[in-house]
GROMACS .gro file of C-alpha atoms in nm:
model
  386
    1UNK     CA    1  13.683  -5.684 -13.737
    2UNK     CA    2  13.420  -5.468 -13.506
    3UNK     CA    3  13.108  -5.581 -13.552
    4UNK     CA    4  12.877  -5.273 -13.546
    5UNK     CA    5  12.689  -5.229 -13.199
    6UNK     CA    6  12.364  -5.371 -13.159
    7UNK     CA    7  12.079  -5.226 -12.932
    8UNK     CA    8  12.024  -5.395 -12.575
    9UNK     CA    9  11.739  -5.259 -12.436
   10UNK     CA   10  11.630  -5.406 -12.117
   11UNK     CA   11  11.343  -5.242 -12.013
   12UNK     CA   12  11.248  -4.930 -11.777
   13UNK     CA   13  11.369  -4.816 -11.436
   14UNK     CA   14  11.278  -4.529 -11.260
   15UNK     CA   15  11.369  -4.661 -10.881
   16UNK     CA   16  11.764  -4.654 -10.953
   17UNK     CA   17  11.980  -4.327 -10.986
   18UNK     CA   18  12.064  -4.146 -11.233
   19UNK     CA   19  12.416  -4.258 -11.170
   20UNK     CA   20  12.314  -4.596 -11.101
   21UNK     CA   21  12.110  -4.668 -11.407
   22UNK     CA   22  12.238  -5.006 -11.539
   23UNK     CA   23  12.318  -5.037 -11.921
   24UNK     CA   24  12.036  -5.087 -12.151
   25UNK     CA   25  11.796  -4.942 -11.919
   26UNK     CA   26  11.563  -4.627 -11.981
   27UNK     CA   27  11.384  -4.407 -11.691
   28UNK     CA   28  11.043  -4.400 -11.961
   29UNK     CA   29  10.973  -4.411 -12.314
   30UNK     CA   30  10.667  -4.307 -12.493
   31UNK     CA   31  10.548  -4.477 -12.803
   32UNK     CA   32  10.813  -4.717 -12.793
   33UNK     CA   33  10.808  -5.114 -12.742
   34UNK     CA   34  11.113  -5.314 -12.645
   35UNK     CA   35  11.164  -5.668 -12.853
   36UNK     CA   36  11.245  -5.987 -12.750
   37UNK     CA   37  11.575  -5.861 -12.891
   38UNK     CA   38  11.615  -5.515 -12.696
   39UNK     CA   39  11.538  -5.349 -13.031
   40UNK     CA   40  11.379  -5.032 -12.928
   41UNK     CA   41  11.070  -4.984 -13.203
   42UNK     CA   42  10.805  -4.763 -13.278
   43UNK     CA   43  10.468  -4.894 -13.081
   44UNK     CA   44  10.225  -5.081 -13.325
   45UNK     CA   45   9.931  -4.847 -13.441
   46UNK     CA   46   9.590  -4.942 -13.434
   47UNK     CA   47   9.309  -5.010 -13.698
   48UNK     CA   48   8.908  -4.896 -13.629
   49UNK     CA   49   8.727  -5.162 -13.695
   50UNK     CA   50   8.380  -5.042 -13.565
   51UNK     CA   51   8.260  -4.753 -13.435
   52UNK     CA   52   7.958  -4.710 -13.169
   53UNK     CA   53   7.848  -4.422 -12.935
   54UNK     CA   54   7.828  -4.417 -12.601
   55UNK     CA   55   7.983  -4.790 -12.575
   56UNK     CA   56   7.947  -4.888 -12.205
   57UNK     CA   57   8.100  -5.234 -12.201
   58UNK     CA   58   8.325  -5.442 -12.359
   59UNK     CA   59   8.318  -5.857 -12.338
   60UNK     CA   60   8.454  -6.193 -12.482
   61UNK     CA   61   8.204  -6.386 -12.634
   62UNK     CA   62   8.390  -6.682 -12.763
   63UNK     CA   63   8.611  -6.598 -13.066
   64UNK     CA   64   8.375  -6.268 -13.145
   65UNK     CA   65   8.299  -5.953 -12.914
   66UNK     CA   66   8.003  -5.857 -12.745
   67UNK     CA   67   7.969  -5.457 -12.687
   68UNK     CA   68   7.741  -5.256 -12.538
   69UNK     CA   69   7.637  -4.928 -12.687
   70UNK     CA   70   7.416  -4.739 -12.525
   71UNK     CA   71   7.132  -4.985 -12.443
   72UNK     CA   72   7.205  -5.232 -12.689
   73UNK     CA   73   7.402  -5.520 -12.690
   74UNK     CA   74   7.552  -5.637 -13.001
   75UNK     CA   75   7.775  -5.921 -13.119
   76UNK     CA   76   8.054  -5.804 -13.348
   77UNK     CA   77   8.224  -6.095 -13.533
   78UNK     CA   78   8.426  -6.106 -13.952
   79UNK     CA   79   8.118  -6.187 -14.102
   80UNK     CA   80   7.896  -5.844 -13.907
   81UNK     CA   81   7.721  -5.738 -13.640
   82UNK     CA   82   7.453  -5.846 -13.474
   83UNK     CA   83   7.246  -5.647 -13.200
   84UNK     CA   84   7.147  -5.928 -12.937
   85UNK     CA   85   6.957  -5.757 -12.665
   86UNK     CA   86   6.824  -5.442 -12.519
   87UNK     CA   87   7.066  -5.369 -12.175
   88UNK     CA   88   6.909  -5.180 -11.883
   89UNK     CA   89   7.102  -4.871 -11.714
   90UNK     CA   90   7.379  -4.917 -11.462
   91UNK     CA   91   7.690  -5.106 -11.429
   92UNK     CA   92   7.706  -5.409 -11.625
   93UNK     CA   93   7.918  -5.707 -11.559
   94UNK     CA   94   7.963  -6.036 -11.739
   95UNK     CA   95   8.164  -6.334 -11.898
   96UNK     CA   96   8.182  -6.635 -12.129
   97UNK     CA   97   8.099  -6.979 -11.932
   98UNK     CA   98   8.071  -7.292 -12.150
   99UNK     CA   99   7.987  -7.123 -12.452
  100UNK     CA  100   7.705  -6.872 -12.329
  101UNK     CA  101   7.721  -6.501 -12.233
  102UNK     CA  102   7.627  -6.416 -11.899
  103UNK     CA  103   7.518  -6.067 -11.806
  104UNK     CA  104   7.408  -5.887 -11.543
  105UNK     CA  105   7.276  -5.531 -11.455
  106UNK     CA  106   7.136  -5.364 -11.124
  107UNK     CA  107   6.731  -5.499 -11.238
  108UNK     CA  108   6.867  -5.747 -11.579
  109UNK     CA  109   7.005  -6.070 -11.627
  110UNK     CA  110   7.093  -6.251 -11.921
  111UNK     CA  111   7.215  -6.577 -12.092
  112UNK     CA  112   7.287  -6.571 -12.449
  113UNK     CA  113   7.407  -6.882 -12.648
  114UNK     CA  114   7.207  -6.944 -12.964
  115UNK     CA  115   6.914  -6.758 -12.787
  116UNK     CA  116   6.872  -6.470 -12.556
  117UNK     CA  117   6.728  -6.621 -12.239
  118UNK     CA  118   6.664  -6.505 -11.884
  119UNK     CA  119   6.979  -6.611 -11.670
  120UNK     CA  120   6.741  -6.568 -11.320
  121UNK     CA  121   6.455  -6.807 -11.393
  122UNK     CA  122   6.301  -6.662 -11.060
  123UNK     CA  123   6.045  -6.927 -10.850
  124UNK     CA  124   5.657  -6.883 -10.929
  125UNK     CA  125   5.458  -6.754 -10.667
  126UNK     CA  126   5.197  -7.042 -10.515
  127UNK     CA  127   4.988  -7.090 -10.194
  128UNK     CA  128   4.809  -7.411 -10.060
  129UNK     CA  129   4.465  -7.471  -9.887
  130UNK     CA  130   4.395  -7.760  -9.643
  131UNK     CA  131   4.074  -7.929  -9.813
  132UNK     CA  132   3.890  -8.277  -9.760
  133UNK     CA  133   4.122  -8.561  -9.899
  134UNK     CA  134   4.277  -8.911  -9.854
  135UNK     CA  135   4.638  -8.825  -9.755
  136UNK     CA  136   4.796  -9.002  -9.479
  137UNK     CA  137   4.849  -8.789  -9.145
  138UNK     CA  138   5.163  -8.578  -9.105
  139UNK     CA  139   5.390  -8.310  -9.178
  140UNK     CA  140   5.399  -8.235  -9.555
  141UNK     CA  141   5.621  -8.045  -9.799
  142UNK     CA  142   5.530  -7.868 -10.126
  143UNK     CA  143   5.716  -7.655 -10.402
  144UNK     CA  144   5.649  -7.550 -10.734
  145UNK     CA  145   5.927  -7.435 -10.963
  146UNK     CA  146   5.922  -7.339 -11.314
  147UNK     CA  147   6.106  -7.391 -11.620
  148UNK     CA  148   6.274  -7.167 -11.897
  149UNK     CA  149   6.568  -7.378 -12.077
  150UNK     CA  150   6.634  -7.478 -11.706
  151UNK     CA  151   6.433  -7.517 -11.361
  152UNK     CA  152   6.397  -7.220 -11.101
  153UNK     CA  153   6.468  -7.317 -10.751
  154UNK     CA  154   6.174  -7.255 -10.470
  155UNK     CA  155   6.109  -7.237 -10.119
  156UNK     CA  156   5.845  -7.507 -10.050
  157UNK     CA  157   5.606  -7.491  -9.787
  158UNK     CA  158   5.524  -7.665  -9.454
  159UNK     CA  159   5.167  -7.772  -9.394
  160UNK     CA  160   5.033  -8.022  -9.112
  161UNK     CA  161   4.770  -8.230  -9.252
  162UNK     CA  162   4.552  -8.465  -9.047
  163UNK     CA  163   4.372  -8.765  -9.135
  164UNK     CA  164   4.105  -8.733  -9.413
  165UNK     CA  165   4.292  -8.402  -9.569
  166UNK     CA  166   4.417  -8.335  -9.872
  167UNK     CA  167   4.556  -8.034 -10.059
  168UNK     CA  168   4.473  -7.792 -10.303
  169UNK     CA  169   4.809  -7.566 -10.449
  170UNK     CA  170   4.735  -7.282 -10.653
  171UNK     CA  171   4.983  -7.127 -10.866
  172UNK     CA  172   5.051  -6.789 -11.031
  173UNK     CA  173   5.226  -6.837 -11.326
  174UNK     CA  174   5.182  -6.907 -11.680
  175UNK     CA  175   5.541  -7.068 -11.732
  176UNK     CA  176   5.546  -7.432 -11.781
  177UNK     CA  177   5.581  -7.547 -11.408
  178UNK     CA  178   5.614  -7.831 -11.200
  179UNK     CA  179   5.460  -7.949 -10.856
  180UNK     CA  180   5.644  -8.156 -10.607
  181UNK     CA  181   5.522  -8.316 -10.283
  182UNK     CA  182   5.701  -8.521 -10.013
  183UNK     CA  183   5.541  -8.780  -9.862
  184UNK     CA  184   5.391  -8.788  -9.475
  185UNK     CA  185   5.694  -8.641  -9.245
  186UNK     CA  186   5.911  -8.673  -9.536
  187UNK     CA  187   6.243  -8.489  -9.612
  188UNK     CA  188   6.243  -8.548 -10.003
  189UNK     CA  189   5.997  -8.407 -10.236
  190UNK     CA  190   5.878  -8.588 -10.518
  191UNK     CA  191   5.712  -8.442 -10.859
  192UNK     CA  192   5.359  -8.486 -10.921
  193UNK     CA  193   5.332  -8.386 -11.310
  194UNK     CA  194   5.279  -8.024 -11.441
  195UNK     CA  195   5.141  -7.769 -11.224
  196UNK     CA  196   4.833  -7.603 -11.300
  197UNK     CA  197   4.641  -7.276 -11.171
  198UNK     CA  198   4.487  -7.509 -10.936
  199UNK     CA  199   4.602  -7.843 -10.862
  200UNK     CA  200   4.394  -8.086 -10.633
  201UNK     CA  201   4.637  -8.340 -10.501
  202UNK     CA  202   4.533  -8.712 -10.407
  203UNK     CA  203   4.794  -8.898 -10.226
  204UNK     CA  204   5.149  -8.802 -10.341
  205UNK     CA  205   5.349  -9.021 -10.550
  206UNK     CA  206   5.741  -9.121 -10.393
  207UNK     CA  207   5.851  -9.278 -10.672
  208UNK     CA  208   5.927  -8.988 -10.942
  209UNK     CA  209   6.228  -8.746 -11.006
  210UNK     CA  210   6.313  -8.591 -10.657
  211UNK     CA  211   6.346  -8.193 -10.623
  212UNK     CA  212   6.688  -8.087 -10.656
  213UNK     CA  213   6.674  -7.680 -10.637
  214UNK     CA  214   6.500  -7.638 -10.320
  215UNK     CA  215   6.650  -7.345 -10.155
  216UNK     CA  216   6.840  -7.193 -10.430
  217UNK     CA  217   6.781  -6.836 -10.604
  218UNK     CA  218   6.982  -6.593 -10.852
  219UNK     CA  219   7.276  -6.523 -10.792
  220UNK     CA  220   7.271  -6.192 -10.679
  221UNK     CA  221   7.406  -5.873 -10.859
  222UNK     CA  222   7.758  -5.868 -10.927
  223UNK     CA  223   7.990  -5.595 -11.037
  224UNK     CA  224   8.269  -5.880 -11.156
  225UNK     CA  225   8.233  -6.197 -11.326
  226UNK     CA  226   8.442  -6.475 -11.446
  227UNK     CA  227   8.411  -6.834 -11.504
  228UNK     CA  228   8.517  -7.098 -11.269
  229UNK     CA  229   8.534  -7.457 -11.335
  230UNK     CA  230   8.194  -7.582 -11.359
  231UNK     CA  231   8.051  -7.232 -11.150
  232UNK     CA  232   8.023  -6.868 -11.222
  233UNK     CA  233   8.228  -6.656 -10.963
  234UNK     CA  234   8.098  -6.271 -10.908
  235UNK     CA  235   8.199  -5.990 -10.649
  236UNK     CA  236   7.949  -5.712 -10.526
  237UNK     CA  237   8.195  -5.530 -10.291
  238UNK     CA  238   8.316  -5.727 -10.020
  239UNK     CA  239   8.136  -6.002 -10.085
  240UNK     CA  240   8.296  -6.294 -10.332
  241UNK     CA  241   7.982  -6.492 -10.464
  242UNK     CA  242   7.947  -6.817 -10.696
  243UNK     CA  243   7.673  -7.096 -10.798
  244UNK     CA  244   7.616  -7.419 -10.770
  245UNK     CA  245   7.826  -7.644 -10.961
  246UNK     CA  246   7.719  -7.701 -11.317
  247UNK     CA  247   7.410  -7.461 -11.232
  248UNK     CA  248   7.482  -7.179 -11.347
  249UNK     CA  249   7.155  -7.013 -11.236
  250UNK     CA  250   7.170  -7.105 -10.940
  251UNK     CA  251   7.347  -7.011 -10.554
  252UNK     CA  252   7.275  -7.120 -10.241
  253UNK     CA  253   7.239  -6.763 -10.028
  254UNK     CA  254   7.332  -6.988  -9.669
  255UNK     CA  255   7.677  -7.145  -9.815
  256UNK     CA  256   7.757  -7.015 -10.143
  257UNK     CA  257   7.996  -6.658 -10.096
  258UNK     CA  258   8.263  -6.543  -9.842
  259UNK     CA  259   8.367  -6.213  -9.710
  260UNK     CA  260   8.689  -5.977  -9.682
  261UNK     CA  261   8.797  -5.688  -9.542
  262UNK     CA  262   8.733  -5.456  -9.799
  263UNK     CA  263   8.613  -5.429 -10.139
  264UNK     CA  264   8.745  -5.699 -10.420
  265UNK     CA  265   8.871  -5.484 -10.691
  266UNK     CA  266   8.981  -5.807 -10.917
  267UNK     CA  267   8.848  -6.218 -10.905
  268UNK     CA  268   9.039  -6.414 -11.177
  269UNK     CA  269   9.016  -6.792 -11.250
  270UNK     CA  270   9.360  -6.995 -11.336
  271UNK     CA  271   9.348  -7.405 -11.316
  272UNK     CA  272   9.457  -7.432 -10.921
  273UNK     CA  273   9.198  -7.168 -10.778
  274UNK     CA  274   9.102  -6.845 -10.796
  275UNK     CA  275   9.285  -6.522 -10.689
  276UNK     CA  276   9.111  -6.282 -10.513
  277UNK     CA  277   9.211  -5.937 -10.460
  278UNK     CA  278   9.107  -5.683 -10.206
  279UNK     CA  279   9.266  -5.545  -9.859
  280UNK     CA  280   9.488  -5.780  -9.962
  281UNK     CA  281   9.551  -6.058 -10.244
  282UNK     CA  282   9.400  -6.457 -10.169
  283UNK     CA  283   9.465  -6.738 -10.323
  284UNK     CA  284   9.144  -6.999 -10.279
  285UNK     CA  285   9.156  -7.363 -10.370
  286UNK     CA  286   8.833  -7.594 -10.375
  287UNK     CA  287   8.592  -7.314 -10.393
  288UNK     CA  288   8.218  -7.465 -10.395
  289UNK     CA  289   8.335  -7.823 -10.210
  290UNK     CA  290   8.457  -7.927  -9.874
  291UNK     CA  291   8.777  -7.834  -9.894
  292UNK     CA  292   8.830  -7.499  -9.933
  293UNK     CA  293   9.149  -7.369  -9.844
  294UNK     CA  294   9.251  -6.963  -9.843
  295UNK     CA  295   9.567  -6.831  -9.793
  296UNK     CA  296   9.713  -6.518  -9.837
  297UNK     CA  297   9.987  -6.447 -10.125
  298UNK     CA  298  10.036  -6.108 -10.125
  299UNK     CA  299  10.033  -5.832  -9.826
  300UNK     CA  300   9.817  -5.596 -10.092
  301UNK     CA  301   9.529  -5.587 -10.312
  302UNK     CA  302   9.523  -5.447 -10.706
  303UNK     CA  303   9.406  -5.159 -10.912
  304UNK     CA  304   9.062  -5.298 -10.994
  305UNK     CA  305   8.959  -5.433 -11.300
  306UNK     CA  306   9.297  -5.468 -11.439
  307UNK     CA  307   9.301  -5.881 -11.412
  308UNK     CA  308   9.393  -6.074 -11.762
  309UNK     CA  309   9.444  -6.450 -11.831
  310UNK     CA  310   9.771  -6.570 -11.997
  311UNK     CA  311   9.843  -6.810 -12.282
  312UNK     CA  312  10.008  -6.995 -12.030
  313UNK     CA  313   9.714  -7.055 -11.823
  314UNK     CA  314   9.844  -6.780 -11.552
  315UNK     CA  315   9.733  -6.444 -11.420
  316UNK     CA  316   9.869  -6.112 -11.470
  317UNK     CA  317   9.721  -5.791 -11.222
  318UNK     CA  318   9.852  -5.420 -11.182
  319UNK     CA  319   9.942  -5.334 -10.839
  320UNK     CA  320  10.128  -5.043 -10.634
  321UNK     CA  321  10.433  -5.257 -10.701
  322UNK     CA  322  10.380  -5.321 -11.110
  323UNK     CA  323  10.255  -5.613 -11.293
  324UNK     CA  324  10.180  -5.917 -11.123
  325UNK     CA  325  10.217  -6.278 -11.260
  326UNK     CA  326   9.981  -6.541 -11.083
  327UNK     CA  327  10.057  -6.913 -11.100
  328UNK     CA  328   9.841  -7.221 -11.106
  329UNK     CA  329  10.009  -7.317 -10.777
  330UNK     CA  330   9.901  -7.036 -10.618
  331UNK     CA  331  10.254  -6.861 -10.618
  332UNK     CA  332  10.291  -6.515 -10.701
  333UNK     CA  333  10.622  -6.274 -10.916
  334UNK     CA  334  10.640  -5.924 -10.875
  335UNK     CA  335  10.775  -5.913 -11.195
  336UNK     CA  336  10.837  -5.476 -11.192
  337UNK     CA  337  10.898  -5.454 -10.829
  338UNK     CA  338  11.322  -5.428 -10.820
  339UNK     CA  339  11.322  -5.205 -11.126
  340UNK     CA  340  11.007  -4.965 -11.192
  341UNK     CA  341  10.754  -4.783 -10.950
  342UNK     CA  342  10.430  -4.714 -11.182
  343UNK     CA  343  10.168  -4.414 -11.122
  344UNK     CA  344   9.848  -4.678 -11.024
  345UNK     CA  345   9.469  -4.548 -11.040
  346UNK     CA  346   9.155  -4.680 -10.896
  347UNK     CA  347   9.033  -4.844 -11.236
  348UNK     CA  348   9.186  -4.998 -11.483
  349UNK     CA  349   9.170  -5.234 -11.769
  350UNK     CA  350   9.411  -5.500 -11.985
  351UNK     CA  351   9.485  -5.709 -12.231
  352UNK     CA  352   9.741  -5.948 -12.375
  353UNK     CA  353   9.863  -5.933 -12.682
  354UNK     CA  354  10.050  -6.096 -12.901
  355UNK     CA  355  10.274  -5.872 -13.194
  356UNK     CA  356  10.590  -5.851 -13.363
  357UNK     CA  357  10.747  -6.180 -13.198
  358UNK     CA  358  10.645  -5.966 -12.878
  359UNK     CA  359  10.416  -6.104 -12.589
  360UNK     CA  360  10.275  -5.819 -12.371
  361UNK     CA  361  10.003  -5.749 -12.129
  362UNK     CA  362   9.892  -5.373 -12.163
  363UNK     CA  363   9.774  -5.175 -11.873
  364UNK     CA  364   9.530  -4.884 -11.906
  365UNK     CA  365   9.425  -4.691 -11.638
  366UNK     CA  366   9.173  -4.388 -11.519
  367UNK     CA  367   9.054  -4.241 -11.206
  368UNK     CA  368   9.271  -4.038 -10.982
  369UNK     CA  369   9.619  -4.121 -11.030
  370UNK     CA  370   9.865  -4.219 -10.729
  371UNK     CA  371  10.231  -4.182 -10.751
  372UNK     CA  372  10.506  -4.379 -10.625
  373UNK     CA  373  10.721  -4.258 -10.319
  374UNK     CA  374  10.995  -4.528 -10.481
  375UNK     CA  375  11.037  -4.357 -10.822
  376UNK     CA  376  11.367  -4.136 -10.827
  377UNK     CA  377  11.340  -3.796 -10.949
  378UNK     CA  378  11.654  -3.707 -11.046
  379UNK     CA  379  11.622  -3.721 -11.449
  380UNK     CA  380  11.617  -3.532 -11.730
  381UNK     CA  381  11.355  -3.618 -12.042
  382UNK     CA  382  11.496  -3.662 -12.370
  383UNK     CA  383  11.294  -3.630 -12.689
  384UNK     CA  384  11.448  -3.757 -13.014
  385UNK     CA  385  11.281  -3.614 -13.321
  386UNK     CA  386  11.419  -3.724 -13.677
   0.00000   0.00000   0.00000
């Protein structure tokens, strides 16, 4: 008995012949998705579930969204909406790092958790005067940082005090901040309590919590974001920046980025390292320690933007050559690049989902549109209407 025959869709091709065009293969189809199966079926639809104006920006925030209309920034989850913050003009870039949004524009930064804070708790501005006083002679060191949910870094200053001097530190701020002090030719600053508008200092104490954010700042503006390990990871063109481990508002300007050839149009995070992608696509292990290894995996970079993470823990990228799957190892599939030559775009977005017993990463892109000198053009289109 014949069994009746069953669809075997493969997938697409548009590099092979007409002639050539293996069984089960199509050149395109439009509104179509292929099973697990090779059932061809009509593409899901789609269901509004909000509407905005003028939405500028589009984010995880745990298990909810946040979205950024105009200049607000609200936090859509089942049970509403909630609008979070005002957002300044620009581009905005940001992502979810243990449990808190962070957000940055041109002149704005944010961290959001169960409050809206400032994510750049910027240094307070302080001077020092040489007065009469008991300190021994030497080379001293002073900072004052200040503290909002977490403690600003500074830049302390270098004074030379002789015998019978002391010091007077006057700060401009009315955050809560803190003084610190080293002792005579010291290389460790020490606190010395709360600092006030003007603080008189006797001789410094060495036996209280040591500074730890001398020489750090903001990390500065960033056009990509993703989370790291314990660090935040950002790219402002050619420049790949992060923070300090497990300080998330922190980066040290003399150690803390690296530099490629040309502008990184995606950064995304998997368990081994990070892959970067700009002249061409990196692979970097040990970012923010000692051992910091960068190789190169692929001879190319991507269509920026279009980076998404995988159940699996891996990577998936557009490129000239298709979709890209990027392992924890470091290793690297062209998973398109035998079979299908896509039209790629300077910008693009994606995002995995899950359907229909059907796993797929979807690709959407905008800006001027580059064809493939690989596709063959040797085919007819076929439209079947019912």
């Amino acid at each position: 008995m014949d069994m009746p025959r069953r669809d075997t869709f493969t997938g697409s091709n548009n590099i092979a012949k007409p002639e050539r065009l293996p069984e089960g293969e199509v050149v395109e189809a439009v509104n179509l998705d292929f099973t697990v199966g090779g059932k061809a079926e009509l593409r899901t639809g789609f269901e509004l579930v909000a509407g905005f104006a003028n939405v500028r920006a589009l984010f995880e925030m745990g298990s909810d969204i946040a979205l950024v209309a105009g200049d607000k920034l609200i936090r859509i989850t089942l049970r509403g909406n909630t609008e979070l913050a005002v957002v300044g003009d620009g581009p905005i870039a940001a992502c979810w790092h243990n449990n808190e949004l962070f957000l940055n524009t041109f002149d704005q930064s944010l961290r959001i958790g169960a409050n809206v804070l400032p994510w750049a708790v910027t240094a307070p501005v302080f001077d020092i005067q040489v007065v009469a006083g008991s300190f021994p002679a030497g080379v001293y060191q002073v900072g004052v940082t200040a503290i909002q949910g977490v403690e600003s870094g500074c830049l302390p200053m270098i004074v030379s005090l002789g015998e019978g001097q002391g010091l007077r530190v006057n700060v401009t701020d009315d955050r809560d901040c803190r003084l610190y002090c080293s002792v005579a030719n010291g290389s460790t600053l020490y606190s010395q309590g709360k600092a006030y508008s003007t603080n008189l200092l006797g001789r410094p104490y060495d036996d209280s919590e040591r500074l730890t954010t001398a020489g750090l700042y903001r990390l500065p503006y960033c056009t990509r974001l993703v989370s790291h390990g314990a660090m935040l990871v950002g790219a402002w063109d050619k420049y790949l920046f992060h923070t300090q481990p497990m300080l998330a508002h922190l980066h040290n300007p003399e150690s803390d980025f690296l530099q490629f050839p040309a502008a990184i149009g995606v950064i995304i995070s998997v368990d081994g390292g990070l892959f970067v992608c700009a002249d061409k696509t990196y692979f970097i292990a040990g970012l923010g320690g000692a051992d910091l290894v960068q190789r190169t995996v692929l001879e190319f970079g991507a269509v920026a933007g279009s980076a998404v993470l995988l159940p699996d823990g891996s990577a998936a990228w557009f490129c000239e050559y298709g979709q890209v799957i990027g392992r924890k190892d470091g290793s690297v599939e062209l998973i398109n690049r035998a079979s299908y030559a896509p039209d790629i775009a300077s910008q693009g977005a994606a995002g995995f989902i899950e359907h229909n017993g059907n796993q797929m990463v979807v690709t959407t892109l905008r800006g001027e549109t580059k064809g493939s000198g690989l596709r063959s053009t040797d085919h007819w289109d076929l439209e079947i209407i019912e």
